[in-house]
CSV table of C-alpha atoms in Angstrom, one decimal:
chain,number,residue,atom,x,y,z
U,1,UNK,CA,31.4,166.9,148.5
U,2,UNK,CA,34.5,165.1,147.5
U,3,UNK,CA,34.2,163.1,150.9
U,4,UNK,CA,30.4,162.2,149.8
U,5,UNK,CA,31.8,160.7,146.4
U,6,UNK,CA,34.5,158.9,147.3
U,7,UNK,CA,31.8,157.1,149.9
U,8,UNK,CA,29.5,156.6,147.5
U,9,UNK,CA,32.6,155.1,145.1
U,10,UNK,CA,33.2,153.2,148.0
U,11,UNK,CA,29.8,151.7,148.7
U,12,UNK,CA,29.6,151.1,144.6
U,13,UNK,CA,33.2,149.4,144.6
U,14,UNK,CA,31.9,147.1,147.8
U,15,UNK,CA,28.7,146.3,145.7
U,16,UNK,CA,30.3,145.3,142.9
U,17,UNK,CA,33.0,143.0,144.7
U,18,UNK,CA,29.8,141.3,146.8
U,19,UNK,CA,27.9,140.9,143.0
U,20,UNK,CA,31.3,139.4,141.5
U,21,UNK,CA,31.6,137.0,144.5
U,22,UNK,CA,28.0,135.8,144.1
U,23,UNK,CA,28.5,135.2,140.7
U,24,UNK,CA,31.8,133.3,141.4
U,25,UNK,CA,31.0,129.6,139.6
U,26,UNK,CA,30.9,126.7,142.3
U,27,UNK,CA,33.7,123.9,141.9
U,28,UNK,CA,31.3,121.6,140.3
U,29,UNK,CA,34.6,119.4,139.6
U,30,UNK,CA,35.1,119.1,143.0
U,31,UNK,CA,31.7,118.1,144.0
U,32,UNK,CA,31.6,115.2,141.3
U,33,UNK,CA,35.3,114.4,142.1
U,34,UNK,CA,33.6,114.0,146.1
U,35,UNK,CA,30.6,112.2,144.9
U,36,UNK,CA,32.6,110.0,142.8
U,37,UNK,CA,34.9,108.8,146.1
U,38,UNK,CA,31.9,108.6,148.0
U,39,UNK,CA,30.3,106.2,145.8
U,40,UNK,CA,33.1,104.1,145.2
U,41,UNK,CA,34.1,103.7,149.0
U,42,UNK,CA,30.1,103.0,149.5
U,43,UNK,CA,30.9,100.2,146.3
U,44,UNK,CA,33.8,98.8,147.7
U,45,UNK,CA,32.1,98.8,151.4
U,46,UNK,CA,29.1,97.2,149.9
U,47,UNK,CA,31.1,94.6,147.8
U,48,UNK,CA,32.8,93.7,151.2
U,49,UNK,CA,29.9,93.1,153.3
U,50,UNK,CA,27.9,90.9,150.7
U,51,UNK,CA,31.3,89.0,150.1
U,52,UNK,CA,31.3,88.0,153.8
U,53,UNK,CA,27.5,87.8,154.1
U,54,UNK,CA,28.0,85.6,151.3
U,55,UNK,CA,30.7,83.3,153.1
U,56,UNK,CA,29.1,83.2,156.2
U,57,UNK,CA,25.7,82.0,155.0
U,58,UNK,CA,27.4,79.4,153.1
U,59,UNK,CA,29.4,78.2,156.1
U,60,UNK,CA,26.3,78.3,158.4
U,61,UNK,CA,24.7,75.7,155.6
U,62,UNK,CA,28.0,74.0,156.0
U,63,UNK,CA,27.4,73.7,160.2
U,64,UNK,CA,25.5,70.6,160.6
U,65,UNK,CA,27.8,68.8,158.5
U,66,UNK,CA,30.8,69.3,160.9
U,67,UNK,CA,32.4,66.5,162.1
U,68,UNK,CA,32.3,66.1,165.9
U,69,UNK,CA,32.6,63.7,168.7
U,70,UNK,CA,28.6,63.7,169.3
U,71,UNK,CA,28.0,63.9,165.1
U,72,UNK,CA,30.9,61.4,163.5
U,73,UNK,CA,30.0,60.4,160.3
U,74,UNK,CA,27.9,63.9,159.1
U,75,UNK,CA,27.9,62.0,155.7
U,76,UNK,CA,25.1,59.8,156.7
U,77,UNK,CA,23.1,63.0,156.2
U,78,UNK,CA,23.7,63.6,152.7
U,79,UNK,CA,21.2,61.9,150.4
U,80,UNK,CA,23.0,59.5,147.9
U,81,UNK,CA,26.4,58.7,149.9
U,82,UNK,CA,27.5,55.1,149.9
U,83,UNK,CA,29.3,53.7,152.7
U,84,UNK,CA,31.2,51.0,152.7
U,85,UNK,CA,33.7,49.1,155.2
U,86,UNK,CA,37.2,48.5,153.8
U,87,UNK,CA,40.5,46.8,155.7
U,88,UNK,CA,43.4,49.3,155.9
U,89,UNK,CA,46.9,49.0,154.6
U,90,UNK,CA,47.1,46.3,152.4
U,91,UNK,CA,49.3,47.6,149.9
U,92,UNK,CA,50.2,46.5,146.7
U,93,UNK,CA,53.3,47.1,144.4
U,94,UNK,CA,53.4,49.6,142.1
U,95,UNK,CA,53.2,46.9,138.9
U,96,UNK,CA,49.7,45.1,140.3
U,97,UNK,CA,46.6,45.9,139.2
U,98,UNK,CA,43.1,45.5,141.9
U,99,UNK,CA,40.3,43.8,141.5
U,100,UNK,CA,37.8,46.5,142.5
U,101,UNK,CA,34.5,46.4,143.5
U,102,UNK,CA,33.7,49.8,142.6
U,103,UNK,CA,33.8,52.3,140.2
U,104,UNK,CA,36.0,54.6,140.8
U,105,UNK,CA,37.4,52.4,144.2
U,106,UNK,CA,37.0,54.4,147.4
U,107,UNK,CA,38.7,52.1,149.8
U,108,UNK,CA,40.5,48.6,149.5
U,109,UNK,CA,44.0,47.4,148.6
U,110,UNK,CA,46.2,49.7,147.2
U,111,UNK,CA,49.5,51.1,146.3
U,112,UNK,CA,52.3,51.5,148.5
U,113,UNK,CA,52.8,55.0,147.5
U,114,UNK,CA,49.9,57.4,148.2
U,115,UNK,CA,49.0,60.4,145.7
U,116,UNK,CA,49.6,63.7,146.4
U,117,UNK,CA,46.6,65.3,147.6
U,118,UNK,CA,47.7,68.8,148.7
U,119,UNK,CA,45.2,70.9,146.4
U,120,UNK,CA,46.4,68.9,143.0
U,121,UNK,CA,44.6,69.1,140.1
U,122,UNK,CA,45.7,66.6,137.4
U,123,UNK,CA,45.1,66.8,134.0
U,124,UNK,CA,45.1,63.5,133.4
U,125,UNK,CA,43.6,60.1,134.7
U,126,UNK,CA,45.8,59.0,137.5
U,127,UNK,CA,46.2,55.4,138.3
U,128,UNK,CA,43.4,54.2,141.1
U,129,UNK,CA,45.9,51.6,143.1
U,130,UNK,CA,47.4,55.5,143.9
U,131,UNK,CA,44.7,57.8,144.5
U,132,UNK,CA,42.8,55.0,147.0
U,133,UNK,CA,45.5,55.1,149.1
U,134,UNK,CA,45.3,58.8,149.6
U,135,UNK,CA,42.0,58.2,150.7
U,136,UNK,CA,43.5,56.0,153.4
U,137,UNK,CA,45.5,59.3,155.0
U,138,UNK,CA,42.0,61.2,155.0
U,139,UNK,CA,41.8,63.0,151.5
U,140,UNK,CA,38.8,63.6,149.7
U,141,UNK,CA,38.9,62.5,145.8
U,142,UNK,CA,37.1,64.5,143.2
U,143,UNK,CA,36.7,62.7,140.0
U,144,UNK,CA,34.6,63.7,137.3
U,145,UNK,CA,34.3,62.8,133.2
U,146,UNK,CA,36.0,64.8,130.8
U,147,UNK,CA,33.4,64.7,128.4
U,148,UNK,CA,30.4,66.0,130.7
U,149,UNK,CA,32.4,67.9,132.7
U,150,UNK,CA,33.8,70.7,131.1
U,151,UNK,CA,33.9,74.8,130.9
U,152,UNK,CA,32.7,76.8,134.0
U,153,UNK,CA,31.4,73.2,135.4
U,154,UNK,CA,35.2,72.2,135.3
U,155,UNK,CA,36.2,75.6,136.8
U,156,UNK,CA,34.1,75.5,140.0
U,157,UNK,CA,35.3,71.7,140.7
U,158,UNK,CA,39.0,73.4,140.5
U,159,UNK,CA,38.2,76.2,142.8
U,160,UNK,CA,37.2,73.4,145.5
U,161,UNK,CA,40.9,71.6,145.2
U,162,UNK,CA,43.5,74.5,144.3
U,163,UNK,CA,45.0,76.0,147.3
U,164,UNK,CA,43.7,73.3,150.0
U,165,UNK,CA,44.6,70.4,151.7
U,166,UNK,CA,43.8,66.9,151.5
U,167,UNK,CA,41.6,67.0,148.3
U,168,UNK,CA,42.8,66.0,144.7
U,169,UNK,CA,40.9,65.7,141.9
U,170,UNK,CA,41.1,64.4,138.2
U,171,UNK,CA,39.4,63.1,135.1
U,172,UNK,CA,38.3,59.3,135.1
U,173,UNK,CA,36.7,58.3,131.5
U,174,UNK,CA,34.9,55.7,132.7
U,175,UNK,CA,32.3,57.3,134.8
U,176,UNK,CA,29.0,56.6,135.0
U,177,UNK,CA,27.6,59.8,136.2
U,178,UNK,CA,29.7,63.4,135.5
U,179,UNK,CA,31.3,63.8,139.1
U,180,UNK,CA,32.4,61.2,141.7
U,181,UNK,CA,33.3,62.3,145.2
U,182,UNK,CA,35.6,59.5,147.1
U,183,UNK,CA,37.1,59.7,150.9
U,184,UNK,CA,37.9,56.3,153.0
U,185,UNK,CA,35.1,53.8,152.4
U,186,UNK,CA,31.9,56.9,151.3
U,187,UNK,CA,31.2,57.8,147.3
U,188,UNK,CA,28.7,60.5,146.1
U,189,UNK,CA,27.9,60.9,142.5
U,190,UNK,CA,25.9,64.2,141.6
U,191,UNK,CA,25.3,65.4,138.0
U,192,UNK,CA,26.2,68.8,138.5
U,193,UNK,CA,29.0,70.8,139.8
U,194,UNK,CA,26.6,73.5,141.4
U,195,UNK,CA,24.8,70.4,143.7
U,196,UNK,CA,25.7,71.7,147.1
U,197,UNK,CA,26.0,68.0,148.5
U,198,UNK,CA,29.9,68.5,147.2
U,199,UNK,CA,30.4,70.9,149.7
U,200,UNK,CA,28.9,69.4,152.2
U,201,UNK,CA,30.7,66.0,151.2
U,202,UNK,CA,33.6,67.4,151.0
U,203,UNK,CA,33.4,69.8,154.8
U,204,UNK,CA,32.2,66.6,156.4
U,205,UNK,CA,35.0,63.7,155.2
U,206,UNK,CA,37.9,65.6,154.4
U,207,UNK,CA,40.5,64.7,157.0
U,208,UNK,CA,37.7,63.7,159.3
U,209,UNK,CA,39.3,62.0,162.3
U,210,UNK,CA,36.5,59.5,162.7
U,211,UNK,CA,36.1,58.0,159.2
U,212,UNK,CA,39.7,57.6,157.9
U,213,UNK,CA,42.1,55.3,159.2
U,214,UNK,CA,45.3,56.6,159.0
U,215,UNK,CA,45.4,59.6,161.3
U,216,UNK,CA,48.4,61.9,160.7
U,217,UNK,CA,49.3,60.4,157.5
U,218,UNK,CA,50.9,62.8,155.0
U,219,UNK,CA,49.4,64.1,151.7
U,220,UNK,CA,52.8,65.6,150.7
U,221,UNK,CA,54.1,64.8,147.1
U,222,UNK,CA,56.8,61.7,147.2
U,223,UNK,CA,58.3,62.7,144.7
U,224,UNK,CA,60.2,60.9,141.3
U,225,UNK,CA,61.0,57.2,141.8
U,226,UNK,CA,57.9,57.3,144.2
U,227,UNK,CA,54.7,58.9,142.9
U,228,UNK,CA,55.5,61.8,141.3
U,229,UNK,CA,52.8,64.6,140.7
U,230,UNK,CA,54.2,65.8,137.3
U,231,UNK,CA,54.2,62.5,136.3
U,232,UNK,CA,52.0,59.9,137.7
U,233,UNK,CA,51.2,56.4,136.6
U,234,UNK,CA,48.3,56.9,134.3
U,235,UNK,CA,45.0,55.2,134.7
U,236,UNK,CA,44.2,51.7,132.9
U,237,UNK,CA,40.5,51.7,131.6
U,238,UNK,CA,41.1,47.7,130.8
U,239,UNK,CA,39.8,45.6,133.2
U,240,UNK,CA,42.1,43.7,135.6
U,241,UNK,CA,43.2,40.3,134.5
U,242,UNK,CA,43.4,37.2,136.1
U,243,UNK,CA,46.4,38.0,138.5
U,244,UNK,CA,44.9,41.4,139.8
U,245,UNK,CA,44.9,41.4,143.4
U,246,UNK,CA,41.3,40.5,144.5
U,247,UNK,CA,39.4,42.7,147.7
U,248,UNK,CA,40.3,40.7,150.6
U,249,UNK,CA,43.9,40.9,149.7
U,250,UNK,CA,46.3,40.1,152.4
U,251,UNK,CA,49.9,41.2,151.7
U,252,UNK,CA,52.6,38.5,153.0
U,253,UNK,CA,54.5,39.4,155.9
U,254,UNK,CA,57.7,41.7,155.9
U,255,UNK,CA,60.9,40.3,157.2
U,256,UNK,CA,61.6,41.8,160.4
U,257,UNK,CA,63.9,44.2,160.1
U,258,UNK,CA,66.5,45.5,162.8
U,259,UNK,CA,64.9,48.4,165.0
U,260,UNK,CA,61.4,48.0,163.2
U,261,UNK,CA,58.0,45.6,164.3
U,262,UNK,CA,57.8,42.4,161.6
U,263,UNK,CA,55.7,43.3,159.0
U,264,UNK,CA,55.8,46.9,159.0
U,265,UNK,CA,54.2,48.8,155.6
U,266,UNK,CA,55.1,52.0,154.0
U,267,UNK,CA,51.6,54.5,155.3
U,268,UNK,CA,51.0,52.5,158.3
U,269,UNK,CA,50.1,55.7,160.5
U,270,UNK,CA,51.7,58.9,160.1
U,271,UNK,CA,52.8,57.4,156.6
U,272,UNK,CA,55.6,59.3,156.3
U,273,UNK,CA,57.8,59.5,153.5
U,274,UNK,CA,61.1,57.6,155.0
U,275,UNK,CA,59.4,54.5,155.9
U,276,UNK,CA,60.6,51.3,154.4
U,277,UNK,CA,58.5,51.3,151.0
U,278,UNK,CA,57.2,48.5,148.9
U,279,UNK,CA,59.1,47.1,146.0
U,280,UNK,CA,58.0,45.9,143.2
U,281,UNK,CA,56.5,42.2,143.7
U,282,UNK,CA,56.5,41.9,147.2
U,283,UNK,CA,53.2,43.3,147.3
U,284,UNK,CA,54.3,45.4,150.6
């Protein structure tokens, strides 16, 4: 009998611990904690993917307006662009003023000393004599008016310069239209800093080997006593008097110097900082 209870107790004690481990509670924190990681990782996955979905698509857009040797000029496929032909490298001193014939000047005489044009955004208007000559060693201008452009327009104009080569931008308070887009002898003004014809302005001139003359030239900052980005001359909004330097400028010829060609001129190409550079009313 005894051996008959203690079985029974048994099967009861066996019972009970099967009952008790149904009724155990799940680890519903666990689960969620899972879910929770799963969903994120799917988020951040998904974030990824639309963020290079995103790119792509835009640089697909951007394809037919790379430049190549069968496709120069892409330019001449945005609506609005103005082409001009201007001589190269006639420089002026840093005290002359030029007679421009447009508005902001996208090619002509200029400065001896280019503008830095590595990704800078100034604050200010910069003198044109300067900023033209950038245009010379390939860079792409972005001007724009401080009183049309301003807020989240102003802020995607700065994400096209910051960070990149051969592009510069800055206010001009003259401007006829809100944004002005320059390189070497092409303009585009658009009224909006979401027209996609910036872009593809900006992918098809900037640096393009066929439209600019100087190839190789430098966009690097001179530096004090040259053209200094933390201090540039400012922009005059007068117009040019009598002795500015008119369009079909010709500088004079330099002395010849020993171990250097007559005539040579601070950005001829390559344009590198070092070269013998203009001084003040020689108009080199």
């Amino acid at each position: 009998m005894a051996s008959g209870k203690n079985s029974k107790q048994a099967r009861r004690s066996a019972s009970a611990r099967a009952s008790a481990a149904i009724k155990k509670p799940k680890p519903w924190g666990l689960v969620a904690a899972i879910v929770v990681v799963v969903l994120f990782a799917g988020g951040v996955f998904g974030f990824a993917y639309f963020q290079y979905a995103d790119k792509q698509s835009k640089l697909d857009a951007l394809a037919p307006f790379t430049p190549s040797q069968s496709n120069q000029d892409p330019s001449k496929q945005i609506e609005g662009v103005v082409t001009k032909d201007y001589k190269p490298q006639s420089h002026v001193s840093p005290a002359d003023r030029v007679a421009y014939d447009q508005s902001p000047a996208f090619g002509g005489p200029h400065d001896g000393y280019w503008a830095a044009c590595m990704g800078n955004v100034y604050p200010n208007p910069v003198r044109t004599e300067n900023m033209v000559h950038s245009l010379e060693h390939g860079a792409v201008w972005i001007a724009y008016h401080p009183d049309k452009v301003q807020g989240a327009a102003l802020e995607a104009l700065k994400k096209k310069v910051v960070n990149q080569q051969f592009i510069m931008m800055s206010p001009y308070p003259t401007l006829d239209r809100p944004i002005s887009l320059q390189s070497w002898g092409r303009q585009l003004k658009v009224d909006s800093a979401d027209d996609p014809r910036i872009d593809q302005f900006i992918h098809a001139l900037r640096r393009n080997q066929y439209t600019y003359p100087e190839l190789n030239a430098s966009c690097d900052a001179l530096g004090p006593g040259a053209f200094d980005p933390d201090n540039p001359p400012p922009f005059d909004a007068t117009p040019p008097g009598p002795d500015a330097k008119p369009m079909n400028y010709e500088p004079p010829a330099q002395p010849e110097q020993p171990g250097q060609p007559g005539g040579t001129q601070p950005g001829q190409p390559g344009g590198q900082p070092g070269q013998p550079q203009p001084q003040p009313g020689t108009g080199g």
